[in-house]
Coordinates of C-alpha atoms in Angstrom, one line a residue:
M1 CA 39.8 8.8 -12.1
V2 CA 38.6 7.7 -8.7
D3 CA 39.6 4.2 -7.7
G4 CA 36.5 1.9 -7.3
A5 CA 38.2 -0.3 -4.8
H6 CA 38.9 2.7 -2.6
L7 CA 35.1 3.5 -2.5
L8 CA 34.3 -0.1 -1.5
D9 CA 36.9 0.1 1.3
V10 CA 35.2 3.2 2.7
A11 CA 31.7 1.5 2.5
G12 CA 32.7 -1.8 3.9
P13 CA 33.8 -2.8 7.5
E14 CA 37.5 -2.3 8.4
A15 CA 37.8 -6.0 9.3
I16 CA 35.8 -9.2 9.6
E17 CA 36.7 -12.0 12.0
V18 CA 34.9 -15.3 11.3
R19 CA 34.1 -17.5 14.3
A20 CA 32.1 -20.7 14.6
R21 CA 28.7 -19.2 15.1
A22 CA 29.3 -15.4 14.9
L23 CA 31.2 -12.7 13.1
A24 CA 33.1 -9.8 14.5
I25 CA 32.3 -7.1 12.0
G26 CA 34.4 -4.0 12.8
A27 CA 33.4 -2.9 16.3
H28 CA 30.3 -5.2 16.7
V29 CA 29.4 -8.8 16.5
A30 CA 26.6 -10.6 14.6
T31 CA 25.1 -14.1 14.3
T32 CA 22.7 -15.5 11.7
L33 CA 19.7 -17.8 12.4
V34 CA 17.9 -19.8 9.8
V35 CA 14.2 -20.6 9.8
T36 CA 13.9 -24.3 9.1
G37 CA 10.3 -24.9 10.2
Y38 CA 7.0 -23.0 9.8
P39 CA 3.6 -23.2 11.5
A40 CA 0.8 -25.1 9.6
E41 CA -1.6 -22.2 9.5
V42 CA -0.9 -18.4 9.5
T43 CA -2.8 -15.2 8.9
P44 CA -1.6 -12.1 7.0
G45 CA 0.9 -10.0 9.1
W46 CA 1.8 -13.0 11.3
L47 CA 5.5 -12.0 11.1
A48 CA 4.8 -8.6 12.7
P49 CA 6.4 -9.6 16.1
L50 CA 9.7 -10.3 14.3
L51 CA 9.5 -7.3 12.0
N52 CA 8.8 -5.1 15.0
F53 CA 11.7 -6.5 17.2
P54 CA 13.1 -3.6 19.1
G55 CA 16.8 -4.7 18.7
H56 CA 19.1 -4.5 15.7
L57 CA 17.8 -7.4 13.5
D58 CA 18.3 -7.8 9.8
I59 CA 15.7 -10.0 8.1
A60 CA 16.1 -11.5 4.6
L61 CA 13.5 -13.3 2.6
H62 CA 14.8 -14.9 -0.6
I63 CA 12.1 -16.0 -3.1
E64 CA 12.6 -18.0 -6.2
P65 CA 9.6 -19.0 -8.4
V66 CA 9.3 -22.6 -9.5
P67 CA 8.2 -23.2 -13.1
N68 CA 4.7 -24.7 -13.3
A69 CA 6.0 -27.8 -15.2
V70 CA 8.7 -28.5 -12.5
A71 CA 6.2 -27.9 -9.7
A72 CA 3.6 -30.2 -11.3
A73 CA 6.2 -33.0 -11.7
G74 CA 7.5 -32.6 -8.2
L75 CA 4.0 -32.7 -6.7
K76 CA 3.2 -35.8 -8.8
K77 CA 6.3 -37.6 -7.4
Q78 CA 5.5 -36.4 -3.8
R79 CA 1.9 -37.7 -4.1
A80 CA 3.1 -41.0 -5.5
R81 CA 5.5 -41.4 -2.5
L82 CA 2.8 -40.6 0.0
E83 CA 0.3 -42.9 -1.7
S84 CA 2.8 -45.8 -1.9
G85 CA 3.7 -45.3 1.8
R86 CA 0.0 -45.4 2.7
R87 CA -0.6 -48.6 0.8
A88 CA 2.4 -50.2 2.2
G89 CA 1.2 -49.4 5.7
F90 CA -2.3 -50.9 4.9
D91 CA -0.7 -54.1 3.6
K92 CA 1.2 -54.4 6.9
G93 CA -2.0 -53.8 9.0
H94 CA -0.8 -50.4 10.2
L95 CA -3.3 -47.7 11.3
D96 CA -3.6 -44.4 9.4
D97 CA -0.9 -41.8 10.1
P98 CA -2.7 -38.5 10.5
E99 CA 0.3 -36.5 9.4
V100 CA 0.7 -38.6 6.2
E101 CA -3.1 -38.3 5.5
A102 CA -3.0 -34.5 6.0
A103 CA 0.1 -34.2 3.8
A104 CA -1.5 -36.2 1.0
A105 CA -4.6 -34.1 1.1
D106 CA -2.6 -30.9 1.0
A107 CA -0.4 -32.1 -1.9
A108 CA -3.5 -33.1 -3.9
D109 CA -5.2 -29.8 -3.3
L110 CA -2.1 -27.9 -4.2
A111 CA -1.6 -29.9 -7.4
Y112 CA -5.2 -29.1 -8.5
R113 CA -4.8 -25.4 -7.8
I114 CA -1.6 -25.3 -9.8
A115 CA -3.2 -27.1 -12.7
R116 CA -6.1 -24.6 -12.7
G117 CA -3.6 -21.7 -12.6
E118 CA -4.9 -20.5 -9.2
G119 CA -1.4 -20.6 -7.6
K120 CA 2.3 -21.1 -8.0
L121 CA 5.1 -22.7 -6.1
F122 CA 8.2 -20.8 -4.7
H123 CA 11.4 -21.7 -3.1
V124 CA 11.7 -19.5 0.0
A125 CA 14.6 -18.9 2.4
F126 CA 14.2 -16.9 5.6
Y127 CA 17.3 -15.7 7.5
L128 CA 17.7 -13.5 10.6
T129 CA 21.0 -11.7 11.5
V130 CA 21.3 -10.4 15.0
H131 CA 23.7 -7.5 15.8
A132 CA 25.1 -6.5 19.2
P133 CA 28.1 -4.6 20.6
D134 CA 29.6 -7.5 22.4
E135 CA 29.3 -11.3 22.8
E136 CA 27.2 -11.2 26.0
S137 CA 24.7 -8.8 24.5
L138 CA 24.6 -10.9 21.3
A139 CA 23.7 -14.0 23.2
E140 CA 20.9 -12.2 25.0
Q141 CA 19.6 -10.6 21.7
A142 CA 19.8 -14.0 19.9
A143 CA 17.9 -15.7 22.7
A144 CA 15.2 -13.0 22.5
V145 CA 14.8 -13.4 18.7
R146 CA 14.7 -17.1 19.1
A147 CA 11.9 -16.8 21.8
V148 CA 9.9 -14.5 19.5
A149 CA 10.3 -16.8 16.6
E150 CA 9.4 -19.9 18.6
S151 CA 6.3 -18.1 19.9
L152 CA 5.2 -17.9 16.3
L153 CA 5.7 -21.8 16.1
M154 CA 8.8 -21.4 13.9
T155 CA 11.9 -23.7 14.1
I156 CA 15.2 -21.8 14.3
A157 CA 18.7 -23.1 13.8
P158 CA 22.1 -21.3 14.0
T159 CA 24.5 -21.2 11.1
T160 CA 27.2 -23.2 12.7
Y161 CA 30.5 -22.9 10.8
R162 CA 28.6 -20.9 8.1
A163 CA 28.5 -17.5 9.9
L164 CA 30.0 -15.6 6.9
P165 CA 27.6 -17.0 4.3
G166 CA 24.8 -16.3 6.7
W167 CA 25.7 -12.7 7.1
L168 CA 26.1 -12.2 3.4
A169 CA 22.6 -13.7 2.8
T170 CA 21.1 -10.9 4.8
L171 CA 22.9 -8.1 3.1
P172 CA 21.0 -6.1 0.5
L173 CA 22.7 -8.0 -2.3
G174 CA 20.0 -10.4 -3.3
I175 CA 22.3 -13.4 -3.0
D176 CA 21.2 -16.6 -1.2
T177 CA 24.6 -17.9 -0.1
L178 CA 23.0 -20.6 2.2
K179 CA 20.2 -22.0 0.1
I180 CA 18.3 -23.5 3.0
R181 CA 14.9 -23.3 1.5
R182 CA 11.3 -24.5 1.8
T183 CA 8.6 -24.7 -0.8
F184 CA 5.7 -22.2 -0.4
D185 CA 2.5 -21.8 -2.4
T186 CA 1.2 -18.3 -3.4
A187 CA -1.2 -17.9 -0.4
A188 CA 1.5 -18.9 2.2
L189 CA 4.0 -16.6 0.6
A190 CA 1.6 -13.7 0.5
A191 CA 1.0 -14.0 4.3
C192 CA 4.8 -13.7 4.8
F193 CA 5.3 -10.4 3.0
P194 CA 6.5 -7.7 5.4
F195 CA 3.9 -5.1 4.6
T196 CA 3.5 -4.1 8.2
S197 CA 4.7 -1.4 10.6
P198 CA 5.0 -1.1 14.4
D199 CA 3.1 2.2 14.2
L200 CA -0.4 3.1 13.0
P201 CA -0.8 5.3 10.0
I202 CA -1.2 9.0 10.9
T203 CA -4.5 10.6 9.9
T204 CA -4.7 14.2 8.9
D205 CA -7.5 16.7 8.6
E206 CA -8.4 19.0 5.7
D207 CA -5.4 21.3 6.5
G208 CA -2.9 18.4 6.5
I209 CA -2.5 18.6 10.3
A210 CA -2.3 15.3 12.3
S211 CA -5.7 14.5 13.9
G212 CA -6.7 12.2 16.7
V213 CA -5.7 11.9 20.3
L214 CA -2.9 10.3 22.1
Y215 CA -3.8 6.7 23.3
G216 CA -0.4 5.9 24.7
L217 CA 3.1 4.7 23.7
N218 CA 3.8 1.9 21.2
A219 CA 4.9 -1.1 23.3
V220 CA 7.5 -2.1 20.6
S221 CA 8.9 1.2 19.2
G222 CA 8.0 3.6 22.1
A223 CA 6.5 6.0 19.6
P224 CA 3.3 7.9 20.5
V225 CA 0.2 6.2 19.3
L226 CA -2.3 8.7 17.8
W227 CA -5.7 7.5 16.7
D228 CA -8.7 9.4 15.4
R229 CA -11.9 7.3 15.6
F230 CA -13.7 10.0 13.6
A231 CA -11.4 9.5 10.6
Q232 CA -12.4 5.8 10.2
D233 CA -15.1 4.1 8.2
N234 CA -17.3 4.4 11.2
Y235 CA -16.8 6.0 14.6
N236 CA -17.7 3.0 16.8
S237 CA -15.4 1.1 19.1
I238 CA -15.4 -2.0 21.3
T239 CA -13.2 -2.5 24.4
L240 CA -12.9 -5.9 25.9
A241 CA -10.9 -6.8 29.0
R242 CA -11.0 -8.8 32.2
S243 CA -11.8 -7.0 35.4
G244 CA -8.9 -4.9 36.6
A245 CA -7.1 -4.6 33.3
G246 CA -7.7 -0.8 32.9
K247 CA -10.4 -0.6 30.3
S248 CA -12.4 2.2 32.0
Y249 CA -9.2 4.1 32.7
L250 CA -8.2 4.0 29.0
T251 CA -11.8 5.0 28.0
K252 CA -11.8 8.0 30.3
L253 CA -8.4 9.0 29.1
E254 CA -9.5 9.1 25.5
L255 CA -12.8 10.8 26.5
L256 CA -10.9 13.6 28.4
R257 CA -8.6 14.2 25.4
L258 CA -11.5 14.2 22.9
L259 CA -13.3 16.9 25.0
F260 CA -10.4 19.2 24.3
T261 CA -10.9 18.8 20.5
G262 CA -14.5 19.9 20.7
V263 CA -16.2 16.5 20.8
T264 CA -19.3 16.3 23.0
A265 CA -20.1 13.1 24.9
S266 CA -22.8 11.1 26.7
I267 CA -22.0 8.3 29.1
I268 CA -23.9 5.3 30.6
D269 CA -22.0 4.8 33.9
P270 CA -23.3 1.9 36.0
E271 CA -20.6 2.3 38.7
D272 CA -20.2 6.1 38.9
E273 CA -16.7 5.9 37.6
Y274 CA -17.1 9.0 35.3
V275 CA -18.7 11.3 37.9
R276 CA -15.5 13.0 39.1
L277 CA -14.4 13.5 35.5
A278 CA -17.8 15.2 34.6
E279 CA -17.6 17.4 37.7
T280 CA -14.1 18.5 36.9
V281 CA -14.8 19.5 33.3
G282 CA -18.2 21.1 34.0
G283 CA -20.3 18.2 32.8
H284 CA -23.8 17.3 33.9
V285 CA -24.5 14.2 36.1
I286 CA -27.9 12.6 36.1
A287 CA -28.0 10.2 39.1
L288 CA -30.9 7.9 38.1
G289 CA -32.3 6.3 41.3
A290 CA -31.8 9.4 43.4
N291 CA -34.8 11.1 44.9
G292 CA -36.7 13.2 42.3
V293 CA -34.5 12.1 39.4
R294 CA -36.5 10.4 36.7
L295 CA -36.8 9.9 32.9
N296 CA -40.2 9.3 31.3
P297 CA -40.2 6.5 28.7
F298 CA -43.1 8.2 27.0
D299 CA -41.2 11.4 26.2
L300 CA -41.2 12.6 22.6
P301 CA -38.3 14.5 21.0
A302 CA -38.3 18.1 22.2
A303 CA -38.0 19.6 18.6
P304 CA -39.2 17.1 16.0
D305 CA -38.6 18.3 12.4
G306 CA -41.9 16.8 11.1
S307 CA -40.1 14.7 8.4
E308 CA -40.6 11.4 10.3
D309 CA -43.4 9.8 12.2
V310 CA -42.1 10.4 15.7
L311 CA -45.1 8.8 17.4
T312 CA -44.7 5.5 15.5
R313 CA -41.0 5.4 16.4
R314 CA -41.8 6.1 20.0
V315 CA -44.3 3.2 20.1
L316 CA -41.7 0.9 18.7
F317 CA -39.2 2.0 21.3
L318 CA -41.7 1.4 24.1
H319 CA -42.2 -2.2 22.9
T320 CA -38.4 -2.7 23.3
F321 CA -38.3 -0.9 26.7
L322 CA -41.2 -2.8 28.2
A323 CA -39.7 -6.1 27.0
V324 CA -36.5 -5.3 28.9
L325 CA -38.4 -3.9 31.9
L326 CA -40.4 -7.1 32.2
S327 CA -37.4 -9.3 31.6
S328 CA -39.1 -11.5 29.1
E329 CA -39.9 -11.9 25.4
L330 CA -43.5 -10.9 24.8
T331 CA -45.8 -13.2 23.0
A332 CA -47.7 -12.2 19.8
A333 CA -50.9 -11.7 21.7
E334 CA -49.2 -9.6 24.4
K335 CA -47.5 -7.4 21.7
A336 CA -50.8 -6.8 20.0
V337 CA -52.5 -5.8 23.3
L338 CA -49.5 -3.7 24.2
D339 CA -49.4 -1.9 20.9
R340 CA -53.1 -1.1 21.1
A341 CA -52.8 0.1 24.7
I342 CA -49.8 2.4 24.0
L343 CA -51.6 4.1 21.1
A344 CA -54.7 4.5 23.3
T345 CA -52.5 6.0 26.1
Y346 CA -51.1 8.7 23.8
T347 CA -54.6 9.4 22.4
R348 CA -56.0 9.9 25.8
A349 CA -53.2 12.4 26.5
G350 CA -54.2 14.3 23.3
I351 CA -51.2 13.1 21.2
T352 CA -52.0 11.6 17.8
A353 CA -50.3 11.2 14.4
D354 CA -50.8 15.0 13.9
P355 CA -47.4 16.6 14.4
R356 CA -49.0 19.6 16.0
T357 CA -49.9 17.4 19.0
W358 CA -46.4 16.1 19.7
Q359 CA -45.5 19.1 21.9
R360 CA -48.3 18.2 24.4
T361 CA -47.5 16.7 27.9
P362 CA -46.8 13.0 27.3
P363 CA -48.5 10.3 29.4
T364 CA -46.7 8.1 32.0
L365 CA -46.4 4.5 32.8
V366 CA -49.4 4.5 35.2
D367 CA -51.6 5.8 32.4
L368 CA -50.6 2.7 30.3
A369 CA -51.4 0.4 33.2
T370 CA -54.8 2.0 33.5
I371 CA -55.5 1.5 29.8
L372 CA -54.4 -2.2 30.1
A373 CA -56.7 -2.7 33.1
E374 CA -59.6 -1.3 31.1
D375 CA -58.9 -3.5 28.1
G376 CA -60.6 -6.6 29.7
S377 CA -58.5 -9.3 28.0
E378 CA -56.5 -11.8 30.0
A379 CA -53.2 -10.7 28.4
A380 CA -53.9 -7.1 29.3
F381 CA -54.6 -8.0 32.9
D382 CA -51.4 -10.0 33.1
L383 CA -49.3 -7.1 31.6
A384 CA -50.9 -4.6 34.0
D385 CA -50.1 -6.9 37.0
R386 CA -46.5 -7.3 35.8
L387 CA -46.2 -3.5 35.5
T388 CA -47.4 -2.9 39.1
P389 CA -43.9 -2.8 40.7
F390 CA -43.0 0.0 38.3
T391 CA -46.3 2.0 38.6
T392 CA -47.3 1.8 42.2
G393 CA -44.8 -0.6 43.7
S394 CA -41.2 -0.4 44.9
H395 CA -39.8 0.9 41.7
A396 CA -42.5 3.4 40.9
R397 CA -40.3 6.4 41.5
L398 CA -37.8 5.3 38.9
F399 CA -39.9 5.1 35.7
N400 CA -43.4 6.4 36.6
G401 CA -43.8 10.1 36.2
H402 CA -42.7 13.0 34.1
S403 CA -39.0 13.6 33.4
T404 CA -37.3 15.8 36.0
A405 CA -33.7 15.8 34.5
S406 CA -32.3 17.7 31.6
T407 CA -30.2 15.6 29.2
T408 CA -28.4 18.4 27.4
G409 CA -24.7 19.4 27.8
H410 CA -21.3 19.0 26.4
L411 CA -20.7 16.0 28.7
V412 CA -23.7 14.2 30.3
V413 CA -23.1 11.2 32.6
F414 CA -26.0 8.9 33.5
A415 CA -24.9 7.5 36.8
L416 CA -26.7 4.3 37.7
R417 CA -24.9 3.1 40.8
Q418 CA -27.8 3.9 43.1
L419 CA -30.2 1.7 41.1
P420 CA -30.9 -1.9 42.0
E421 CA -29.3 -4.5 39.8
E422 CA -32.7 -5.7 38.6
V423 CA -33.5 -2.4 36.9
K424 CA -30.1 -1.3 35.6
A425 CA -30.7 -2.8 32.2
P426 CA -34.0 -0.9 31.5
A427 CA -32.5 2.2 33.0
M428 CA -29.5 1.9 30.6
L429 CA -31.9 1.5 27.7
L430 CA -33.9 4.5 28.8
A431 CA -30.8 6.6 29.1
L432 CA -29.6 5.5 25.7
D433 CA -32.9 6.5 24.2
A434 CA -32.6 9.9 25.8
I435 CA -29.1 10.3 24.4
W436 CA -30.3 9.2 20.9
R437 CA -33.1 11.7 20.9
Q438 CA -30.6 14.4 21.7
V439 CA -28.2 13.2 19.0
T440 CA -30.8 13.1 16.3
H441 CA -32.3 16.5 17.0
R442 CA -29.3 18.5 18.1
T443 CA -28.3 21.8 16.4
P444 CA -25.7 22.6 15.2
P445 CA -24.4 19.1 14.3
G446 CA -21.0 18.1 15.7
R447 CA -18.9 15.1 16.7
H448 CA -20.5 13.2 19.5
L449 CA -19.3 10.1 21.5
V450 CA -21.7 7.7 23.3
V451 CA -19.9 5.6 25.9
V452 CA -21.7 2.5 27.3
D453 CA -19.6 1.1 30.2
E454 CA -20.3 -2.4 31.4
A455 CA -22.3 -3.0 28.2
W456 CA -22.8 -6.7 29.2
L457 CA -25.7 -5.5 31.4
L458 CA -27.6 -4.6 28.3
M459 CA -26.1 -7.1 25.9
R460 CA -27.4 -10.1 27.9
D461 CA -31.0 -9.1 27.0
G462 CA -32.1 -9.7 23.5
A463 CA -34.1 -6.5 23.1
G464 CA -31.3 -4.4 24.6
A465 CA -28.7 -6.0 22.3
G466 CA -31.0 -5.2 19.4
F467 CA -31.3 -1.5 20.4
L468 CA -27.5 -1.3 20.6
F469 CA -27.1 -2.9 17.2
R470 CA -29.5 -0.4 15.6
M471 CA -27.7 2.4 17.3
A472 CA -24.3 1.1 16.1
K473 CA -25.6 1.0 12.5
A474 CA -27.2 4.4 12.5
A475 CA -24.7 6.4 14.6
R476 CA -22.3 7.3 11.8
K477 CA -25.1 9.1 9.9
R478 CA -25.4 11.4 12.9
W479 CA -21.6 12.0 13.3
T480 CA -21.7 9.9 16.4
G481 CA -19.6 7.1 17.7
L482 CA -20.7 4.3 20.0
A483 CA -18.1 3.1 22.4
L484 CA -18.9 -0.2 24.2
V485 CA -16.8 -1.2 27.2
T486 CA -17.3 -4.6 28.7
Q487 CA -15.5 -7.3 30.7
D488 CA -17.7 -10.2 29.6
A489 CA -16.7 -11.3 26.1
D490 CA -19.3 -14.1 26.0
D491 CA -22.2 -11.8 26.3
V492 CA -20.9 -9.8 23.3
L493 CA -19.5 -12.5 21.1
A494 CA -21.8 -15.5 21.8
S495 CA -24.8 -14.0 20.0
P496 CA -25.1 -13.0 16.3
L497 CA -26.2 -9.4 17.4
G498 CA -23.1 -9.1 19.5
R499 CA -20.8 -10.2 16.7
A500 CA -22.6 -7.8 14.4
I501 CA -21.9 -4.9 16.8
V502 CA -18.2 -5.9 16.9
S503 CA -18.0 -6.0 13.1
N504 CA -19.5 -2.5 13.0
A505 CA -16.7 -1.1 15.2
A506 CA -13.8 0.3 13.3
T507 CA -11.8 0.7 16.5
Q508 CA -11.3 -2.5 18.6
I509 CA -9.3 -2.4 21.8
L510 CA -8.3 -5.6 23.7
L511 CA -6.6 -5.5 27.1
R512 CA -5.6 -8.4 29.3
Q513 CA -7.8 -11.4 28.8
A514 CA -8.6 -14.4 31.1
P515 CA -7.4 -17.8 29.9
Q516 CA -11.0 -19.0 29.8
A517 CA -12.0 -16.3 27.3
I518 CA -8.9 -16.2 25.1
E519 CA -10.1 -18.8 22.6
V520 CA -13.3 -16.9 21.9
I521 CA -11.4 -13.7 21.6
S522 CA -8.8 -15.2 19.3
D523 CA -11.4 -16.8 17.0
N524 CA -13.4 -13.6 16.6
F525 CA -10.5 -11.2 16.3
H526 CA -8.3 -13.5 14.3
L527 CA -5.3 -13.2 16.6
C528 CA -2.0 -14.9 16.0
H529 CA -0.1 -16.9 18.6
G530 CA 2.0 -13.9 19.7
E531 CA -1.0 -11.6 20.1
R532 CA -2.7 -14.3 22.2
E533 CA 0.3 -14.5 24.5
F534 CA 0.5 -10.7 24.7
L535 CA -3.1 -10.4 25.9
L536 CA -2.7 -13.2 28.5
S537 CA 0.4 -11.7 30.0
A538 CA -0.4 -7.9 29.5
T539 CA -0.1 -5.7 32.6
R540 CA -2.6 -3.0 33.5
G541 CA -2.8 -0.4 30.8
E542 CA -1.3 -2.6 28.1
A543 CA -3.6 -3.0 25.1
L544 CA -3.9 -4.2 21.6
L545 CA -5.5 -1.7 19.2
L546 CA -7.0 -3.3 16.1
T547 CA -8.6 -1.6 13.1
G548 CA -11.9 -3.0 11.9
D549 CA -10.4 -4.1 8.5
R550 CA -7.4 -5.8 10.3
R551 CA -4.9 -3.9 8.1
H552 CA -3.3 -2.3 11.1
K553 CA -2.8 -3.3 14.7
V554 CA -0.5 -2.0 17.4
A555 CA 0.4 -3.0 21.0
L556 CA 0.4 0.1 23.2
I557 CA 0.9 1.2 26.8
S558 CA -1.6 3.8 28.0
V559 CA 0.0 6.8 29.7
A560 CA -1.6 9.7 31.5
A561 CA -0.2 13.0 32.7
P562 CA -0.4 13.6 36.5
G563 CA -3.3 16.0 36.1
E564 CA -5.2 13.6 33.8
H565 CA -4.6 10.7 36.2
E566 CA -5.8 12.7 39.2
V567 CA -9.1 13.3 37.4
I568 CA -9.8 9.8 36.0
T569 CA -8.4 7.3 38.5
T570 CA -10.8 5.4 40.6
D571 CA -8.3 3.2 42.3
P572 CA -9.7 2.7 45.9
G573 CA -6.3 2.6 47.6
E574 CA -5.2 5.8 45.9
L575 CA -8.5 7.6 46.6
A576 CA -8.3 6.6 50.2
S577 CA -4.8 7.9 50.6
R578 CA -5.8 11.1 48.9
Y579 CA -8.7 11.4 51.3
L580 CA -6.4 10.9 54.3
A581 CA -4.0 13.5 52.9
D582 CA -6.8 16.0 52.6
E583 CA -7.9 15.3 56.2
D584 CA -4.3 15.6 57.4
P585 CA -2.5 18.4 55.4
D586 CA 0.9 17.4 57.0
T587 CA 0.8 14.0 55.3
D588 CA 2.7 13.8 52.0
D589 CA 0.8 12.0 49.2
A590 CA 3.6 10.4 47.2
S591 CA 1.2 8.5 45.0
G592 CA -0.1 11.4 43.0
D593 CA 2.2 10.9 40.1
E594 CA 1.8 7.2 39.9
A595 CA -0.6 5.5 37.6
G596 CA -3.7 4.0 39.2
W597 CA -5.9 1.6 37.4
E598 CA -9.3 0.2 37.8
S599 CA -11.5 -2.3 35.9

């Protein structure tokens, strides 16, 4: 018969040395910290920074339910003490104590919820045991754990002269040898449950093979972060960051890797940051604003299927486009005149509600101005005058005339850098419309990604934000994802349409934020204190990836291979050094393998 004591000797440490605040357990040392104070408000998963601590840390959560009768009696005594203290203060002429008032209100609310059976009380103890190979490392690790805990607004105390009971309390024995407990209700306890992981769940395709592309490395565990936007509830994403945080770099990195999986893409590029990428992978660049490059807002789909009223949809789009072009909300009278004039313009070109006429040559903007001038009403004359810069004036070559550029290809970049700032928003809208017409009528169907960089240019206009919102809602039905990239959180989150667009994005990426914007970001994305501090102190390329349902989140560091980096970087200093190296072949370019970032 095997001796049970012998088995325990094998499983246990060879020796334990008990010190004032630490234990020497075999060849390593350990110390236990006790959580004695908690923040007033928390969200689910708020303990993730501690659970994901990269060192050797044992966490124990001891839970003991309190019978309802005992809980009710205790709350009754607590409410009586608080009320007597308040009345005694009133009798002495003291002012209200905000902390006592808040405690009394919380105790009353909790008592009523327990009486209605909506919650229970629990005794909860929370202990942290830190392990390290030596005393010096233990002090560093314990200080790091304390810093993480205090960033979560927790109060930590060492187990002085109780090191052995502290260590035993964190062993998988289920024994609370310290009994340093606090009372939690059901909601507070549920938020503490450690149902979290430092890594995102891995998505697989129909064959059970991991899908998605590499976004970077987990900032906590160092594991690769793989994410498949096309495996989520919807395929949209929102990327928010301050200028220079690396948001466009991360977007181009994902785009380049998606192209290798067979995804096609269209990009609205206000600053020509995606041009080199398109040229490298054989994409098509449409430089709006260049001589002879034009898109006609009156174009109809090239191959309508006849199942929808294409002409009516086109008229509705032209209302949106002209509102953005004229930089103002149109009055009811102007909308009525404009609607009548647009239909008359198509009719004069021989295009009617009959689908057989939709393949005819569409009219142009100057044809609409002519119809408005012939209308005779004051509103029509005013609209015709306001269209003059875009029909015969300085911007006539941008929007007036038949389309001269093809918008088909596996990667199409609409480069807008040559356009004046005043017309970038309508040009972005026109490019998005061209993309949407390609998406809705392409054959065969396939995964497609639409990237709108510097989306704030369009979001600040109500009509433009409305078009993006409708596109975000309808993109999933076309196997298409809409990726918005912007540095101005206020333009996105300050309006109901902007918040609706964010709520329709199953992939949300936050990079470094400015202190002035962190409150808005925190409120809308429900960030905890540690996540706020991470975004305020993040370096270039560090990001927080959130899922739209908030069930998973991960801090990551974007990494690119040297070949990828060479294609996607737009860092001015690196490009300048590369240009000088090309001019002088004898000069070594040592920066080729280093990461370069841009806003």
